[in-house]
């Protein structure tokens, strides 16, 4: 229905404006878009007119007709229509594939379909925005106009979605990142490269400290590996073959080609291979906060969510076939614990199984797929199967979490690998004294620290829980007279391990409170003459307001408890 609505939108644009060049109009997860090139520059002011025309087309109940063409006929047709982008799209259709057009009244489009029977079946839609988008996402190509829209089966769903969008706009991590001084990107440096400001970096270091501590606790060891590696390494790993498009051009060092790493795996394997490994050592679980560089088209870069350089929270598990199932359950349990700590308890999964083209024996695939399924079932994680959706080298699980406003984010990936252990000839000596191939699992839990931080900012709308907040408390002296006492209070809290500042501005306390609220500081300690006299502070919470006056030990105890619980037993947001 969404894709049919995209055709209707394109038809309306063609009715209303001259010289429209069509590109594509796919349905997306939450809606659809259509890319056009036309002399008129579309703006939101044009939306009511386009929507009106769309409603007219819908009320006309025009049938969608499927037409099959030979390549020559299709080409002639597109030439006659003067559709140059479509001619390029036609050329991309592989030889031997059926070429179809869909006609809807006077509007005709090269399209795979399928479509509704007629336009009258469209239930609800709305235009959302317009943005520039390069043909094929390439900066060197012409810039088209992308019209975003959405539609739902029930008008009520559309209303809910629009409310969610409105809320998402307020939480946009790019906006909050600026307002809260968390991170930035710079044209001088390059697109998709993140600079962490002190406040963002502080949150990141807390995330990473927690991550390290939990990994050690779960029996992982941590690694550090280089950022570049020679071409022959990436040839052995196969990345230069199947991952080439995501890798940057090589650099020359002493006449040898080196590549920036797009993944950490080959380095971890080098470490594995420094010793002869015995079954007694397995499972080996190694994790790294490994910074990798991957090419992404300029058109898809998006704040922290799609970047060109990022730090993966990567881990590799090497185990025997017998250990695989138990290890997998541990991974799943571990993932759920970590996600819950960050405030995400609604977790679902996709299980991607063996594709047509695959390496590794079918029995190993089955065994691994069953282990994944068992882990999901024993942890009670609801999942859908994506048949044939696995990578060629092994089945995988993708975890999705739902955020505070109901959006789903694909986050963790647990990927079996039947390929790399072979390519690098990895072995361990089994109980039988013979060399065996270990099983290898790639596991990214948070995904990348950058993207995770972006999700976290939006989930909490920038109002981090106490344990993560870059500034946990702010001391607000009522007047100049309490300044010295304010410093004493701040010092006492800092000595107890809290991140605290003093608002030293000569402002009314009301203004200081407002500022602290804007800065999303979890706690404020207001100090007047009475508080100073009694060695107390009036405690204010960002969410609950005035909590009353307390002595410092009580405040420290209260805040410590909240940090320890990660705010999970308190009412948050
Ligand atoms: Zn279509
Ligand atoms: Zn890996």
Coordinates of C-alpha atoms and ligand atoms in Angstrom, one line a residue:
X1 CA 0.0 0.0 0.0
X2 CA 2.8 2.4 0.8
X3 CA 4.6 1.7 -2.4
X4 CA 1.3 2.2 -4.3
X5 CA 0.9 5.5 -2.5
X6 CA 4.4 6.4 -3.6
X7 CA 3.2 6.0 -7.2
X8 CA 0.1 8.1 -6.5
X9 CA 2.4 10.8 -5.0
X10 CA 4.5 10.7 -8.1
X11 CA 1.5 10.8 -10.3
X12 CA 0.2 13.9 -8.5
X13 CA 3.6 15.6 -8.8
X14 CA 3.5 14.8 -12.6
X15 CA 0.0 16.3 -12.8
X16 CA 1.0 19.5 -11.0
X17 CA 4.5 20.2 -12.3
X18 CA 6.3 20.2 -15.6
X19 CA 9.4 18.3 -16.7
X20 CA 9.4 15.8 -13.8
X21 CA 12.2 13.3 -14.1
X22 CA 11.4 10.2 -12.0
X23 CA 13.8 8.0 -10.1
X24 CA 12.6 5.5 -7.5
X25 CA 9.9 5.4 -4.9
X26 CA 10.4 2.6 -2.4
X27 CA 8.5 1.8 0.8
X28 CA 10.7 2.1 3.9
X29 CA 10.3 0.8 7.4
X30 CA 8.0 3.6 8.4
X31 CA 6.7 5.1 5.2
X32 CA 7.9 5.7 1.7
X33 CA 9.6 8.3 -0.5
X34 CA 10.0 9.2 -4.1
X35 CA 13.0 10.8 -5.7
X36 CA 12.3 13.4 -8.5
X37 CA 14.1 15.9 -10.5
X38 CA 12.0 18.9 -11.5
X39 CA 12.6 22.6 -12.1
X40 CA 10.2 23.6 -9.4
X41 CA 11.9 23.5 -6.0
X42 CA 9.4 21.6 -3.7
X43 CA 8.8 23.0 -0.3
X44 CA 6.4 22.0 2.5
X45 CA 4.1 24.8 1.2
X46 CA 3.5 22.6 -1.8
X47 CA 2.4 19.7 0.3
X48 CA -1.4 20.6 0.7
X49 CA -1.7 20.9 -3.1
X50 CA 0.1 17.6 -3.7
X51 CA -2.0 15.9 -1.1
X52 CA -5.2 17.3 -2.5
X53 CA -4.2 15.9 -6.0
X54 CA -3.4 12.6 -4.4
X55 CA -6.8 12.5 -2.7
X56 CA -8.3 13.2 -6.1
X57 CA -6.4 10.3 -7.7
X58 CA -7.5 8.0 -4.8
X59 CA -11.2 9.0 -5.1
X60 CA -10.9 8.2 -8.9
X61 CA -10.2 4.5 -7.9
X62 CA -7.7 4.2 -10.8
X63 CA -6.5 0.6 -11.4
X64 CA -2.8 -0.3 -11.2
X65 CA -2.0 -2.2 -14.4
X66 CA 1.0 -4.5 -14.7
X67 CA 2.7 -4.4 -18.2
X68 CA 5.5 -6.6 -19.3
X69 CA 8.0 -5.3 -21.8
X70 CA 11.1 -6.6 -23.5
X71 CA 14.3 -4.7 -22.8
X72 CA 14.1 -2.9 -26.2
X73 CA 10.5 -2.0 -25.7
X74 CA 11.1 -0.7 -22.2
X75 CA 14.0 1.4 -23.5
X76 CA 12.0 2.8 -26.3
X77 CA 9.2 3.6 -23.9
X78 CA 11.4 5.4 -21.4
X79 CA 13.1 7.4 -24.2
X80 CA 9.6 8.4 -25.5
X81 CA 8.8 9.5 -21.9
X82 CA 12.1 11.3 -21.7
X83 CA 13.0 9.6 -18.4
X84 CA 16.8 9.5 -18.2
X85 CA 17.2 8.3 -14.6
X86 CA 14.8 5.5 -15.4
X87 CA 16.9 4.5 -18.4
X88 CA 19.9 4.1 -16.1
X89 CA 17.7 2.1 -13.6
X90 CA 16.6 -0.1 -16.6
X91 CA 20.2 -0.7 -17.5
X92 CA 20.9 -2.0 -14.0
X93 CA 18.2 -4.7 -14.2
X94 CA 20.1 -8.0 -14.7
X95 CA 19.8 -9.7 -18.1
X96 CA 17.0 -12.3 -18.1
X97 CA 14.9 -10.6 -15.4
X98 CA 11.3 -9.8 -16.4
X99 CA 10.9 -6.1 -17.0
X100 CA 7.6 -4.6 -15.9
X101 CA 5.9 -1.2 -15.9
X102 CA 2.9 -0.3 -13.7
X103 CA 0.4 2.1 -15.2
X104 CA -2.0 4.1 -13.1
X105 CA -4.1 6.3 -15.3
X106 CA -1.8 8.5 -17.3
X107 CA 1.1 7.8 -14.9
X108 CA 3.5 5.0 -15.9
X109 CA 6.6 3.8 -14.0
X110 CA 9.2 1.2 -14.5
X111 CA 8.6 -0.9 -11.5
X112 CA 8.9 -4.4 -10.1
X113 CA 5.6 -4.1 -8.2
X114 CA 3.5 -5.5 -6.8
X115 CA 0.7 -2.9 -6.3
X116 CA -2.8 -2.6 -5.0
X117 CA -5.6 -3.3 -7.4
X118 CA -6.7 0.4 -7.5
X119 CA -5.9 3.7 -5.9
X120 CA -9.2 3.6 -3.9
X121 CA -7.7 1.0 -1.6
X122 CA -5.3 3.5 -0.1
X123 CA -6.4 4.2 3.5
X124 CA -4.4 7.1 4.9
X125 CA -1.3 9.0 4.1
X126 CA 0.6 12.2 4.7
X127 CA 3.5 14.0 3.2
X128 CA 6.3 14.6 5.7
X129 CA 9.3 16.4 4.3
X130 CA 11.5 17.1 1.3
X131 CA 15.2 16.8 1.2
X132 CA 18.0 16.7 -1.4
X133 CA 19.3 13.3 -2.3
X134 CA 22.0 12.3 -4.8
X135 CA 21.1 9.9 -7.5
X136 CA 22.4 6.5 -6.3
X137 CA 23.6 8.3 -3.1
X138 CA 26.7 9.5 -4.8
X139 CA 27.9 13.0 -4.3
X140 CA 29.2 13.3 -7.9
X141 CA 25.7 12.5 -9.2
X142 CA 22.9 15.1 -9.8
X143 CA 21.0 16.1 -6.7
X144 CA 17.4 15.0 -6.8
X145 CA 14.5 16.1 -4.6
X146 CA 13.3 13.4 -2.2
X147 CA 9.7 13.7 -1.0
X148 CA 9.1 11.7 2.2
X149 CA 5.7 10.5 3.2
X150 CA 4.0 7.8 5.1
X151 CA 0.7 5.9 5.2
X152 CA -1.0 3.4 7.4
X153 CA -3.9 1.0 7.2
X154 CA -5.8 2.9 9.9
X155 CA -5.9 6.7 10.4
X156 CA -5.4 6.1 14.1
X157 CA -2.0 4.5 13.4
X158 CA -1.1 7.4 11.3
X159 CA -1.9 9.8 14.1
X160 CA 0.2 7.8 16.6
X161 CA 3.1 7.7 14.2
X162 CA 2.9 11.5 13.7
X163 CA 2.9 12.0 17.5
X164 CA 6.0 9.7 17.7
X165 CA 7.7 11.7 15.0
X166 CA 7.0 15.0 16.8
X167 CA 8.5 13.5 20.0
X168 CA 11.5 12.1 18.0
X169 CA 12.2 15.6 16.6
X170 CA 12.5 17.0 20.2
X171 CA 14.9 14.1 21.0
X172 CA 17.0 14.3 17.9
X173 CA 20.5 13.5 19.1
X174 CA 22.0 16.0 16.6
X175 CA 20.0 18.8 18.2
X176 CA 20.5 17.6 21.7
X177 CA 24.2 17.0 21.0
X178 CA 24.6 20.7 20.2
X179 CA 22.4 22.0 23.0
X180 CA 24.0 19.8 25.7
X181 CA 27.5 20.2 24.2
X182 CA 28.1 16.5 23.7
X183 CA 29.7 16.1 20.3
X184 CA 30.3 17.7 16.9
X185 CA 31.4 17.0 13.3
X186 CA 33.5 19.3 11.3
X187 CA 33.6 20.0 7.6
X188 CA 37.3 20.8 7.9
X189 CA 37.9 17.2 9.2
X190 CA 35.4 15.3 7.0
X191 CA 31.9 13.9 7.0
X192 CA 30.9 11.1 9.3
X193 CA 33.8 11.7 11.8
X194 CA 32.8 12.3 15.4
X195 CA 34.4 14.7 17.9
X196 CA 33.5 13.9 21.5
X197 CA 33.3 17.0 23.7
X198 CA 34.0 16.8 27.4
X199 CA 30.4 16.1 28.4
X200 CA 29.9 13.5 25.7
X201 CA 33.3 12.0 26.3
X202 CA 32.5 11.7 30.0
X203 CA 29.3 9.7 29.3
X204 CA 31.3 7.5 26.9
X205 CA 34.0 6.8 29.4
X206 CA 31.4 5.7 31.9
X207 CA 29.8 3.4 29.3
X208 CA 33.2 2.0 28.4
X209 CA 34.2 1.5 32.1
X210 CA 31.0 -0.4 32.7
X211 CA 31.4 -2.4 29.6
X212 CA 35.0 -3.4 30.5
X213 CA 34.0 -4.3 34.0
X214 CA 31.1 -6.5 32.9
X215 CA 33.3 -8.2 30.3
X216 CA 36.0 -9.1 32.8
X217 CA 33.2 -10.3 35.1
X218 CA 31.8 -12.5 32.3
X219 CA 35.1 -14.2 31.6
X220 CA 36.3 -12.1 28.7
X221 CA 39.8 -10.8 28.2
X222 CA 40.3 -7.4 26.5
X223 CA 42.5 -6.7 23.6
X224 CA 44.0 -3.7 21.8
X225 CA 45.0 -4.1 18.1
X226 CA 46.3 -1.8 15.4
X227 CA 44.2 0.4 13.1
X228 CA 45.9 -0.6 9.9
X229 CA 47.0 -3.9 8.3
X230 CA 48.7 -5.1 5.2
X231 CA 46.8 -6.0 2.0
X232 CA 47.7 -9.7 2.3
X233 CA 46.0 -9.9 5.7
X234 CA 42.8 -8.6 4.1
X235 CA 43.2 -11.0 1.2
X236 CA 43.5 -14.0 3.6
X237 CA 40.5 -12.8 5.6
X238 CA 38.6 -12.3 2.3
X239 CA 37.6 -8.7 3.1
X240 CA 39.3 -7.4 0.0
X241 CA 37.0 -9.7 -1.9
X242 CA 33.6 -9.4 -0.4
X243 CA 34.0 -6.3 1.7
X244 CA 36.0 -4.2 -0.7
X245 CA 33.3 -1.5 -1.2
X246 CA 33.3 -0.6 2.4
X247 CA 37.1 -0.2 2.7
X248 CA 39.1 2.9 2.0
X249 CA 41.9 3.2 -0.5
X250 CA 45.2 1.7 0.7
X251 CA 48.2 3.7 1.8
X252 CA 51.7 2.9 0.9
X253 CA 54.2 2.1 3.7
X254 CA 57.7 1.0 2.6
X255 CA 56.3 -0.1 -0.8
X256 CA 53.6 -2.2 0.8
X257 CA 49.8 -1.6 0.7
X258 CA 48.1 -1.1 4.1
X259 CA 44.4 -0.7 4.7
X260 CA 42.5 1.0 7.5
X261 CA 40.7 -1.7 9.3
X262 CA 37.0 -2.1 8.7
X263 CA 36.9 -5.0 11.2
X264 CA 38.9 -6.2 14.1
X265 CA 38.6 -10.0 13.5
X266 CA 41.8 -10.7 11.6
X267 CA 43.8 -9.1 14.3
X268 CA 42.2 -11.2 17.1
X269 CA 42.9 -14.2 15.0
X270 CA 46.6 -13.3 14.8
X271 CA 46.7 -13.3 18.6
X272 CA 44.9 -16.6 18.7
X273 CA 47.6 -18.1 16.4
X274 CA 50.5 -17.0 18.6
X275 CA 50.2 -20.2 20.6
X276 CA 49.2 -23.7 20.0
X277 CA 45.7 -23.8 21.6
X278 CA 44.4 -26.8 23.6
X279 CA 40.8 -27.6 24.1
X280 CA 41.5 -26.9 27.8
X281 CA 41.9 -23.2 27.0
X282 CA 38.6 -23.0 25.2
X283 CA 36.3 -21.1 25.1
X284 CA 38.5 -18.1 24.5
X285 CA 36.5 -14.9 24.8
X286 CA 38.3 -11.7 23.6
X287 CA 36.7 -8.3 23.4
X288 CA 38.0 -5.0 22.1
X289 CA 36.6 -1.5 21.8
X290 CA 38.0 -1.4 18.3
X291 CA 37.9 1.7 16.2
X292 CA 37.2 0.8 12.6
X293 CA 36.7 2.8 9.4
X294 CA 34.1 1.9 6.8
X295 CA 33.1 3.7 3.7
X296 CA 29.5 5.0 3.8
X297 CA 27.9 7.0 1.0
X298 CA 27.6 10.7 1.9
X299 CA 23.9 10.5 1.4
X300 CA 23.3 8.0 4.1
X301 CA 25.5 9.6 6.8
X302 CA 23.3 10.6 9.7
X303 CA 24.6 12.2 12.9
X304 CA 26.0 9.5 15.2
X305 CA 23.8 6.8 13.6
X306 CA 25.7 6.4 10.3
X307 CA 29.3 7.5 10.4
X308 CA 32.6 6.6 8.7
X309 CA 34.7 6.0 11.7
X310 CA 33.4 4.3 14.8
X311 CA 34.4 2.2 17.8
X312 CA 32.8 -1.3 17.7
X313 CA 32.3 -3.1 21.0
X314 CA 33.6 -6.2 19.4
X315 CA 34.2 -9.6 20.7
X316 CA 35.2 -13.0 19.4
X317 CA 34.4 -16.3 21.0
X318 CA 36.4 -19.3 20.0
X319 CA 35.0 -22.6 21.2
X320 CA 34.6 -26.3 20.6
X321 CA 31.5 -27.5 18.9
X322 CA 30.4 -29.0 22.2
X323 CA 30.7 -25.7 24.0
X324 CA 28.9 -23.7 21.4
X325 CA 25.4 -24.0 22.8
X326 CA 26.3 -23.1 26.3
X327 CA 28.4 -20.2 25.1
X328 CA 25.6 -18.9 23.1
X329 CA 23.2 -18.9 26.0
X330 CA 25.8 -17.0 28.0
X331 CA 26.1 -14.4 25.2
X332 CA 22.3 -13.9 25.2
X333 CA 22.0 -13.6 28.9
X334 CA 24.9 -11.2 29.0
X335 CA 23.4 -9.0 26.2
X336 CA 20.1 -8.8 28.1
X337 CA 21.8 -7.8 31.3
X338 CA 23.7 -5.0 29.6
X339 CA 20.8 -3.7 27.7
X340 CA 18.7 -3.6 30.8
X341 CA 21.4 -1.6 32.6
X342 CA 21.0 1.0 30.0
X343 CA 17.3 1.2 30.4
X344 CA 16.2 -1.0 27.5
X345 CA 14.1 -4.0 28.6
X346 CA 12.0 -4.6 25.5
X347 CA 14.2 -6.8 23.4
X348 CA 13.3 -8.8 20.3
X349 CA 15.4 -10.7 17.7
X350 CA 15.8 -11.8 14.2
X351 CA 17.3 -15.2 13.5
X352 CA 18.9 -15.2 10.0
X353 CA 19.4 -18.7 8.5
X354 CA 21.4 -20.3 5.7
X355 CA 21.3 -18.5 2.4
X356 CA 21.6 -20.2 -1.0
X357 CA 25.3 -19.5 -1.4
X358 CA 27.0 -20.5 1.8
X359 CA 30.3 -21.9 3.1
X360 CA 30.5 -24.7 5.7
X361 CA 28.7 -28.0 5.9
X362 CA 25.0 -28.1 6.2
X363 CA 25.1 -30.0 9.5
X364 CA 27.2 -27.3 11.1
X365 CA 24.8 -24.7 9.9
X366 CA 21.9 -26.6 11.4
X367 CA 23.7 -27.1 14.7
X368 CA 24.7 -23.4 14.9
X369 CA 21.2 -22.3 13.9
X370 CA 19.7 -24.5 16.6
X371 CA 22.0 -23.2 19.2
X372 CA 20.9 -19.6 18.3
X373 CA 17.3 -20.6 18.5
X374 CA 17.7 -22.4 21.8
X375 CA 19.5 -19.4 23.3
X376 CA 16.6 -17.1 22.2
X377 CA 14.0 -19.5 23.6
X378 CA 15.7 -20.2 26.9
X379 CA 16.0 -16.5 27.5
X380 CA 12.5 -15.9 26.4
X381 CA 13.4 -13.4 23.7
X382 CA 10.6 -13.1 21.1
X383 CA 12.1 -13.6 17.6
X384 CA 11.3 -13.8 13.9
X385 CA 13.1 -16.0 11.5
X386 CA 14.6 -14.4 8.4
X387 CA 14.9 -17.5 6.2
X388 CA 18.1 -17.4 4.1
X389 CA 19.0 -14.0 5.6
X390 CA 22.3 -15.1 7.1
X391 CA 25.7 -14.1 5.8
X392 CA 27.3 -16.7 3.5
X393 CA 29.7 -17.6 6.4
X394 CA 27.2 -18.4 9.1
X395 CA 23.8 -17.9 10.8
X396 CA 23.3 -14.9 13.0
X397 CA 21.0 -13.2 15.5
X398 CA 20.2 -9.5 15.4
X399 CA 18.8 -8.0 18.5
X400 CA 16.4 -5.1 18.4
X401 CA 15.5 -2.9 21.4
X402 CA 12.5 -0.6 21.7
X403 CA 13.2 2.9 23.0
X404 CA 11.2 5.2 25.3
X405 CA 9.0 6.4 22.5
X406 CA 8.4 3.0 21.0
X407 CA 10.9 3.1 18.2
X408 CA 12.9 -0.1 17.4
X409 CA 16.6 0.0 16.9
X410 CA 18.7 -2.9 15.5
X411 CA 21.6 -3.0 17.9
X412 CA 23.4 -6.3 18.7
X413 CA 24.7 -8.9 16.3
X414 CA 25.8 -12.4 17.1
X415 CA 27.3 -14.0 14.1
X416 CA 28.6 -17.5 13.5
X417 CA 31.6 -17.8 11.2
X418 CA 32.5 -21.0 9.3
X419 CA 34.8 -19.0 7.0
X420 CA 37.5 -17.2 8.9
X421 CA 38.8 -20.2 11.0
X422 CA 39.3 -22.0 7.7
X423 CA 40.9 -19.1 5.9
X424 CA 43.3 -18.5 8.7
X425 CA 43.7 -22.3 9.4
X426 CA 42.9 -21.9 13.0
X427 CA 43.2 -25.0 15.1
X428 CA 43.1 -26.3 18.6
X429 CA 44.3 -29.7 19.9
X430 CA 41.4 -31.8 21.0
X431 CA 41.2 -34.4 23.8
X432 CA 42.1 -36.9 21.1
X433 CA 45.5 -35.2 20.5
X434 CA 44.4 -34.2 17.0
X435 CA 44.1 -30.7 15.5
X436 CA 40.5 -29.4 15.2
X437 CA 38.9 -26.3 13.8
X438 CA 37.4 -24.0 16.5
X439 CA 34.0 -22.5 16.2
X440 CA 34.1 -18.7 15.9
X441 CA 31.4 -16.2 16.9
X442 CA 31.6 -12.5 16.2
X443 CA 29.6 -10.5 18.7
X444 CA 28.9 -6.8 18.8
X445 CA 26.7 -6.0 21.7
X446 CA 26.1 -2.2 21.7
X447 CA 27.0 -2.1 18.0
X448 CA 29.2 0.9 17.9
X449 CA 29.8 3.3 20.8
X450 CA 28.9 6.2 18.5
X451 CA 25.6 4.8 17.3
X452 CA 24.7 3.5 20.8
X453 CA 25.4 7.0 22.3
X454 CA 23.0 8.5 19.6
X455 CA 20.3 6.0 20.6
X456 CA 20.9 6.6 24.3
X457 CA 20.6 10.4 23.9
X458 CA 17.3 10.0 22.1
X459 CA 16.0 7.3 24.5
X460 CA 16.6 9.5 27.5
X461 CA 15.9 12.8 25.6
X462 CA 19.3 13.9 26.8
X463 CA 18.3 13.5 30.4
X464 CA 20.7 10.8 31.4
X465 CA 20.1 8.8 34.5
X466 CA 22.3 9.7 37.5
X467 CA 25.0 7.0 36.8
X468 CA 25.5 8.2 33.3
X469 CA 25.0 12.0 33.6
X470 CA 28.1 14.0 32.7
X471 CA 27.2 16.5 35.5
X472 CA 25.3 14.7 38.3
X473 CA 24.6 17.6 40.6
X474 CA 24.9 21.4 40.6
X475 CA 25.3 23.5 43.7
X476 CA 23.2 26.7 43.5
X477 CA 24.1 29.3 46.2
X478 CA 21.3 31.7 46.9
X479 CA 23.6 34.7 47.1
X480 CA 27.3 35.6 47.0
X481 CA 27.4 35.0 50.8
X482 CA 26.9 31.2 50.4
X483 CA 29.7 30.9 47.8
X484 CA 32.3 29.6 50.2
X485 CA 29.8 27.1 51.7
X486 CA 28.9 26.1 48.1
X487 CA 32.5 25.2 47.4
X488 CA 32.7 23.1 50.6
X489 CA 29.5 21.2 49.6
X490 CA 30.8 20.6 46.1
X491 CA 34.1 19.4 47.4
X492 CA 32.4 16.9 49.8
X493 CA 30.3 15.5 46.9
X494 CA 33.4 15.3 44.6
X495 CA 35.3 13.5 47.4
X496 CA 32.4 10.9 47.4
X497 CA 33.0 10.4 43.7
X498 CA 30.3 12.6 42.2
X499 CA 30.5 15.0 39.2
X500 CA 29.5 18.3 40.6
X501 CA 29.8 22.0 39.7
X502 CA 28.9 25.3 41.4
X503 CA 26.8 27.9 39.6
X504 CA 28.8 31.0 40.5
X505 CA 26.8 33.4 38.4
X506 CA 25.3 36.4 40.0
X507 CA 21.8 35.3 39.1
X508 CA 18.6 34.8 41.0
X509 CA 18.3 31.2 42.2
X510 CA 15.2 30.8 40.0
X511 CA 17.3 31.5 36.9
X512 CA 20.0 29.1 38.2
X513 CA 17.4 26.3 38.6
X514 CA 16.0 27.0 35.2
X515 CA 19.4 26.7 33.7
X516 CA 20.1 23.4 35.5
X517 CA 16.8 22.0 34.2
X518 CA 17.8 23.0 30.7
X519 CA 21.1 21.4 31.1
X520 CA 19.3 18.3 32.4
X521 CA 21.2 18.0 35.6
X522 CA 19.7 15.2 37.8
X523 CA 20.1 17.0 41.1
X524 CA 20.4 20.6 42.4
X525 CA 21.6 21.6 45.8
X526 CA 20.2 25.0 46.8
X527 CA 22.0 26.8 49.6
X528 CA 20.6 29.7 51.5
X529 CA 21.7 31.1 54.9
X530 CA 19.5 28.5 56.8
X531 CA 21.1 25.6 55.0
X532 CA 24.5 26.9 55.6
X533 CA 23.8 27.4 59.3
X534 CA 22.5 23.9 59.7
X535 CA 25.2 22.3 57.4
X536 CA 22.4 21.2 55.0
X537 CA 21.3 21.6 51.4
X538 CA 17.9 21.9 49.9
X539 CA 17.8 19.0 47.4
X540 CA 16.0 19.4 44.1
X541 CA 15.5 16.6 41.6
X542 CA 15.2 17.4 37.9
X543 CA 12.1 15.3 37.7
X544 CA 10.4 15.5 41.1
X545 CA 11.3 19.1 42.1
X546 CA 11.9 20.1 45.7
X547 CA 12.7 17.2 48.0
X548 CA 13.4 19.1 51.2
X549 CA 16.6 19.9 53.2
X550 CA 19.1 17.2 54.1
X551 CA 22.5 16.9 55.7
X552 CA 25.3 16.1 53.3
X553 CA 25.8 12.4 54.4
X554 CA 22.1 11.7 53.7
X555 CA 22.4 13.3 50.2
X556 CA 25.5 11.4 49.4
X557 CA 23.9 8.1 50.6
X558 CA 20.8 8.8 48.5
X559 CA 22.7 9.6 45.3
X560 CA 25.1 6.6 45.8
X561 CA 22.1 4.3 46.1
X562 CA 20.7 5.7 42.9
X563 CA 24.0 5.4 41.0
X564 CA 24.4 1.7 42.2
X565 CA 20.9 0.8 41.0
X566 CA 21.5 2.6 37.7
X567 CA 18.2 4.3 38.4
X568 CA 16.4 1.2 37.4
X569 CA 14.3 0.9 40.6
X570 CA 13.5 4.7 40.6
X571 CA 10.8 6.4 38.6
X572 CA 12.7 7.8 35.7
X573 CA 11.6 10.4 33.1
Ligands
LIG1 ZN1 6.1 0.6 -8.2
LIG2 ZN1 34.6 -10.2 14.0

